[in-house]
Short mmCIF file of C-alpha atoms in Angstrom, two decimals:
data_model
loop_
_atom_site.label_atom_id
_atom_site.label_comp_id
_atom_site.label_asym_id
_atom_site.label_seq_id
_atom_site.Cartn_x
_atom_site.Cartn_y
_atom_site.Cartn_z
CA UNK A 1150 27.01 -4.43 29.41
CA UNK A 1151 27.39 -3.03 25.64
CA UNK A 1152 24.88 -2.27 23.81
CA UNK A 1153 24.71 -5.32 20.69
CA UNK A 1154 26.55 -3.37 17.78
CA UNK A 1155 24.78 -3.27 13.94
CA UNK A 1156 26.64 -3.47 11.26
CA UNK A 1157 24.27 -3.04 8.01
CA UNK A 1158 26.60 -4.27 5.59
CA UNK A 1159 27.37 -7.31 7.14
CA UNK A 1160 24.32 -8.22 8.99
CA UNK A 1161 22.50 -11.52 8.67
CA UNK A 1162 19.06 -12.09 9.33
CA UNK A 1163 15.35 -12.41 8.12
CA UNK A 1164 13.04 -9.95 8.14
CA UNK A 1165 9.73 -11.04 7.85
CA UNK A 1166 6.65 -8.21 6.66
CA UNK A 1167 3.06 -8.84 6.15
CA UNK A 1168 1.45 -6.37 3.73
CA UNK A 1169 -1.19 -6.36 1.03
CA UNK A 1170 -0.53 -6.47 -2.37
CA UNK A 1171 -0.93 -2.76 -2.08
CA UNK A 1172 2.04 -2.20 -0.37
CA UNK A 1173 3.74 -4.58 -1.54
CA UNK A 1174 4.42 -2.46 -4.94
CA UNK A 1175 3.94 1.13 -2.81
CA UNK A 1176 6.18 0.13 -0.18
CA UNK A 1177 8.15 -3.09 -0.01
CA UNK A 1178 9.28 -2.52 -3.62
CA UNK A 1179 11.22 0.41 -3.11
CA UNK A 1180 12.18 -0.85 0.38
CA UNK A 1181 14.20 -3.71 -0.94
CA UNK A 1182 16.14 -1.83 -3.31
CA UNK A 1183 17.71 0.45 -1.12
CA UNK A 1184 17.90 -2.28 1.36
CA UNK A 1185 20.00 -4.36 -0.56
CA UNK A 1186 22.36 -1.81 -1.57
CA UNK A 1187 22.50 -0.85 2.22
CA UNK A 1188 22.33 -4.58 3.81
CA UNK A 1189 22.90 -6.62 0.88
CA UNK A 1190 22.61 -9.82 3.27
CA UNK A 1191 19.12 -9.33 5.06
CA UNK A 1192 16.63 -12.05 3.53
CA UNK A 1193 13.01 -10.60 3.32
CA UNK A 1194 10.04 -12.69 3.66
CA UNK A 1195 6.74 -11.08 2.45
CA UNK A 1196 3.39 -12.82 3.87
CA UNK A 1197 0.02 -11.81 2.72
CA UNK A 1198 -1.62 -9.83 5.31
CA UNK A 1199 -4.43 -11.47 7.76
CA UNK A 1200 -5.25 -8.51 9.98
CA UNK A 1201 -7.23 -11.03 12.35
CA UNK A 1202 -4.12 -13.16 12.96
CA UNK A 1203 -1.61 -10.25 12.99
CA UNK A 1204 -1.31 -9.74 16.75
CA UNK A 1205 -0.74 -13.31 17.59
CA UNK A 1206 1.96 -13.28 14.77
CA UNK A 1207 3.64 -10.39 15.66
CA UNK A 1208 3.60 -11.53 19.12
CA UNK A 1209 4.98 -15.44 18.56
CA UNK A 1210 7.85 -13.56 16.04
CA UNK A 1211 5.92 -15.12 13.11
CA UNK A 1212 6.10 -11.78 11.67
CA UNK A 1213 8.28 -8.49 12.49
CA UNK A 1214 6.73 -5.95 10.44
CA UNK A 1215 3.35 -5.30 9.39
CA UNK A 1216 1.53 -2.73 6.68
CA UNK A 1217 -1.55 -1.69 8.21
CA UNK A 1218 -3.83 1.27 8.25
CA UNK A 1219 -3.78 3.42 11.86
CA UNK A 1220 -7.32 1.66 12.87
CA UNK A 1221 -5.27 -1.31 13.50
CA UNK A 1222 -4.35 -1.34 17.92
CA UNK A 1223 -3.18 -4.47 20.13
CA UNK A 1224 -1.37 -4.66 23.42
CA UNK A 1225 2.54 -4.38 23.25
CA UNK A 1226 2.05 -3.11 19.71
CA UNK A 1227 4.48 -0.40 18.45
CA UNK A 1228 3.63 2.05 15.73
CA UNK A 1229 4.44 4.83 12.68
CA UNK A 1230 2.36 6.37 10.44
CA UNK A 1231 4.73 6.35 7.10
CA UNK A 1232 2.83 8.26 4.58
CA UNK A 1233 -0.81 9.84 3.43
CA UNK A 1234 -2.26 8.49 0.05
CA UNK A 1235 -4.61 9.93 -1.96
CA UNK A 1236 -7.08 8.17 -4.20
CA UNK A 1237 -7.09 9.16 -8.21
CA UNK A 1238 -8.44 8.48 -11.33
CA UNK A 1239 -6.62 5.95 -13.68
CA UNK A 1240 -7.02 4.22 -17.18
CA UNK A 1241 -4.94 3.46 -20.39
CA UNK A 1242 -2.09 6.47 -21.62
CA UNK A 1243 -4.08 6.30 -25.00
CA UNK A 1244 -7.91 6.64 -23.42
CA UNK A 1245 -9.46 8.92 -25.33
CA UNK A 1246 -10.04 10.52 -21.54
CA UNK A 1247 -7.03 10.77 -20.99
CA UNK A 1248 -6.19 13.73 -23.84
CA UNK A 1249 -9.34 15.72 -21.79
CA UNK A 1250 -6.58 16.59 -18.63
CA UNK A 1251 -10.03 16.82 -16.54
CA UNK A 1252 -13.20 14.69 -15.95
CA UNK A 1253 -16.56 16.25 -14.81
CA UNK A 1254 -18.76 14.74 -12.16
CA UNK A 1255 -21.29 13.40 -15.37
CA UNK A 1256 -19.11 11.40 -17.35
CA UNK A 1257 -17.03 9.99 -14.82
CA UNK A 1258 -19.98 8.69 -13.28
CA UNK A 1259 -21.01 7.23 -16.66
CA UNK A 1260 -17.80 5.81 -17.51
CA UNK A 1261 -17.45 2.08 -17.10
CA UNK A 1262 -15.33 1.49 -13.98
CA UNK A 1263 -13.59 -1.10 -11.68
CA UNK A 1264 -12.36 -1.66 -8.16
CA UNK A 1265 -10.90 -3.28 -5.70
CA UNK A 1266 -12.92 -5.43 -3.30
CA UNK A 1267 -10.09 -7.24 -0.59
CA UNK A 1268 -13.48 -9.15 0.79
CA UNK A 1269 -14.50 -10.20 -2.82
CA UNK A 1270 -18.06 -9.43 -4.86
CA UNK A 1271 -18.28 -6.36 -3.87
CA UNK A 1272 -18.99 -3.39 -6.38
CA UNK A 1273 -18.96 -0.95 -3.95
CA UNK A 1274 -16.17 1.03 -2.13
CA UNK A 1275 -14.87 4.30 -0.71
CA UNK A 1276 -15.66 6.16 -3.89
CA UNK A 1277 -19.17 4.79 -3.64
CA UNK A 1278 -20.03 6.45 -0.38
CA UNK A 1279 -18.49 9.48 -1.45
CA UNK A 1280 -21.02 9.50 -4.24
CA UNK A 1281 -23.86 8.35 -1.80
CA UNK A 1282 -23.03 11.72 -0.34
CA UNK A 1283 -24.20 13.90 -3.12
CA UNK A 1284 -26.83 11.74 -4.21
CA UNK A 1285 -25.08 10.08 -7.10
CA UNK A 1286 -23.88 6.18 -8.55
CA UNK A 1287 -21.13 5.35 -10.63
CA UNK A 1288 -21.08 2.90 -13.34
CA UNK A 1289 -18.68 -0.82 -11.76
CA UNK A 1290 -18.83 -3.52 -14.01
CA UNK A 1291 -15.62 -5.56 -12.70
CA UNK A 1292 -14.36 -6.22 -9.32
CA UNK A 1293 -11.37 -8.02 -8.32
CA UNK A 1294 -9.55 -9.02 -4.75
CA UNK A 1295 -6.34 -7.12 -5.59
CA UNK A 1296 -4.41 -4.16 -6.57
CA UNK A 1297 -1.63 -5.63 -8.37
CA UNK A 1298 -3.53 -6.94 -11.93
CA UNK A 1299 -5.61 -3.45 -11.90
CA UNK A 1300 -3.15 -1.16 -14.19
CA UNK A 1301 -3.01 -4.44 -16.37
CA UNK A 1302 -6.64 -4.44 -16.62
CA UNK A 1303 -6.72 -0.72 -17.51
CA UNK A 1304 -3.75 -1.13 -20.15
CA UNK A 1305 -6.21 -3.98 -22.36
CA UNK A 1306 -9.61 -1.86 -21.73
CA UNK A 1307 -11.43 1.53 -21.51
CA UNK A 1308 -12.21 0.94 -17.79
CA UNK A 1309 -11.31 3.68 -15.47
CA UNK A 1310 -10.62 2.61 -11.57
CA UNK A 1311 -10.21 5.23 -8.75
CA UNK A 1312 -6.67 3.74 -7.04
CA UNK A 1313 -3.94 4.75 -4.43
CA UNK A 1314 -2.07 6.82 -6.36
CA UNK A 1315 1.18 4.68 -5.29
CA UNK A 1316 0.40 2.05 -7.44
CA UNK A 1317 0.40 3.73 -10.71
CA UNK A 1318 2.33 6.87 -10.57
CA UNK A 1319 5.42 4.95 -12.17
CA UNK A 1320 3.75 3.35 -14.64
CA UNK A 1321 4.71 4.31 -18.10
CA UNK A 1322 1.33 2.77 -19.66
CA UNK A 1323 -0.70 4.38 -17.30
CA UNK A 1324 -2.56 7.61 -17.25
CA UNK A 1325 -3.99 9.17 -13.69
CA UNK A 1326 -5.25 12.42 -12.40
CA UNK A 1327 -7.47 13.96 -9.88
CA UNK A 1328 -11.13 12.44 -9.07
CA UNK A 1329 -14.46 14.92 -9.94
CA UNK A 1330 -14.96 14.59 -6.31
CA UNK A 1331 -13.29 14.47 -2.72
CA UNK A 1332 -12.41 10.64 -2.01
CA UNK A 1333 -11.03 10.35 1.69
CA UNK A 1334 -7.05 9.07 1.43
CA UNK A 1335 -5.60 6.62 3.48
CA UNK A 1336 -2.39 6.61 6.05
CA UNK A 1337 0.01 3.60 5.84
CA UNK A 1338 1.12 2.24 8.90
CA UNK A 1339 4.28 0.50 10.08
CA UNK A 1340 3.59 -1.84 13.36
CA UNK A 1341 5.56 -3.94 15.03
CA UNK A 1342 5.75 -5.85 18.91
CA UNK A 1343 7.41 -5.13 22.04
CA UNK A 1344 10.05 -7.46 21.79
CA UNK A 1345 11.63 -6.11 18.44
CA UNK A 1346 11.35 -2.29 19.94
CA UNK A 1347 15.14 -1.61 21.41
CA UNK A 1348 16.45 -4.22 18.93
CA UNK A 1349 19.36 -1.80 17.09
CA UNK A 1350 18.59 -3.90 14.00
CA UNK A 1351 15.02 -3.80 13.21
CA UNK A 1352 15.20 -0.03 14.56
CA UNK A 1353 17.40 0.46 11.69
CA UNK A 1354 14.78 -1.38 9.47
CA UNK A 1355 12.02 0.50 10.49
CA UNK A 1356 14.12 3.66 10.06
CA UNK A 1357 15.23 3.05 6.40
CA UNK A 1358 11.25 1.79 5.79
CA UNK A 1359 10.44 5.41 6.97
CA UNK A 1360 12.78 7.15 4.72
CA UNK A 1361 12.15 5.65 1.52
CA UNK A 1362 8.77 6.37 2.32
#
């Protein structure tokens, strides 16, 4: 028997990814527009990601693709690490911190701050136990459940937030550098199920996700 041929240009079909909001700018943004130059008639579905119900959907075909971090393990589950982030420091272009090039230890602890808490309420995160670590607290006043408004908070305020730097090295408005202190990254993931594996077209998918990567 042949193998099924793929044909990238004319291929039809839906791919369906679940991601954060996170990835969604770091990842699935500069996924689609290559994709759509490459396979300009692949329909992409984007579901928030509920790492709980993943398996099962990656298992009934609910979803194809999912954005995970390498913690993430299930039975018949495929994987590739895409990339390493690295946390840094970000606020407004015209922060009067950000004509300094440099931050000590003191002041960024002292500067008013915000993060991201995906469980919601929380004022404490990765950059918090860092700090633990050396004895020290930093100054959150705002928290919010996602990524994607953060660089809009920064752009109408003096807070600072320590972010992937994926989701603001673009951004024109946007000034980011290097934390006072060592923040442990992250590695995004790529999973998907058994039953998409030897498929020539999501291979190809999962391929292209890699390179623009």
């Amino acid at each position: 028997m042949q193998p099924k041929l793929f044909d990238p240009q004319t291929a039809e079909l839906t791919l369906t990814i679940a991601c954060t909001d996170y990835a969604l700018r770091a990842v699935i943004s500069p996924f689609l527009a290559v994709l759509k130059q490459r396979a300009p008639k692949i329909k992409v579905a984007i579901l928030a990601i509920n790492e709980q119900n993943l398996q099962s959907q990656l298992e009934q075909g609910i979803v194809d693709f999912g954005l995970v971090t390498p913690d993430f393990s299930a039975p018949d589950i495929h994987s590739k690490d895409l990339y390493q982030e690295q946390y840094v420091c970000a606020l407004r272009k015209d922060h009067p911190v950000a004509q300094q090039g440099s931050i000590s230890l003191e002041q960024f602890c002292r500067l008013e701050q915000a993060l991201v808490s995906y469980q919601g309420g929380s004022f404490s995160g990765a950059t918090d136990k860092a700090l633990a670590k050396l004895g020290l607290t930093r100054n959150v006043t705002v928290s919010v459940q996602n990524f994607i408004v953060m660089p809009e908070f920064l752009t109408n305020s003096d807070l600072l937030a320590v972010v992937p730097k994926r989701l603001v090295e673009n951004l024109a408005n946007i000034h980011y550098f290097e934390p006072p202190l060592q923040i442990d990254g992250f590695t995004k993931t790529l999973v998907w199920h058994e039953r998409t594996h030897r498929d020539p077209a999501y291979r190809w998918l999962r391929e292209l996700m890699a390179e623009v990567c």
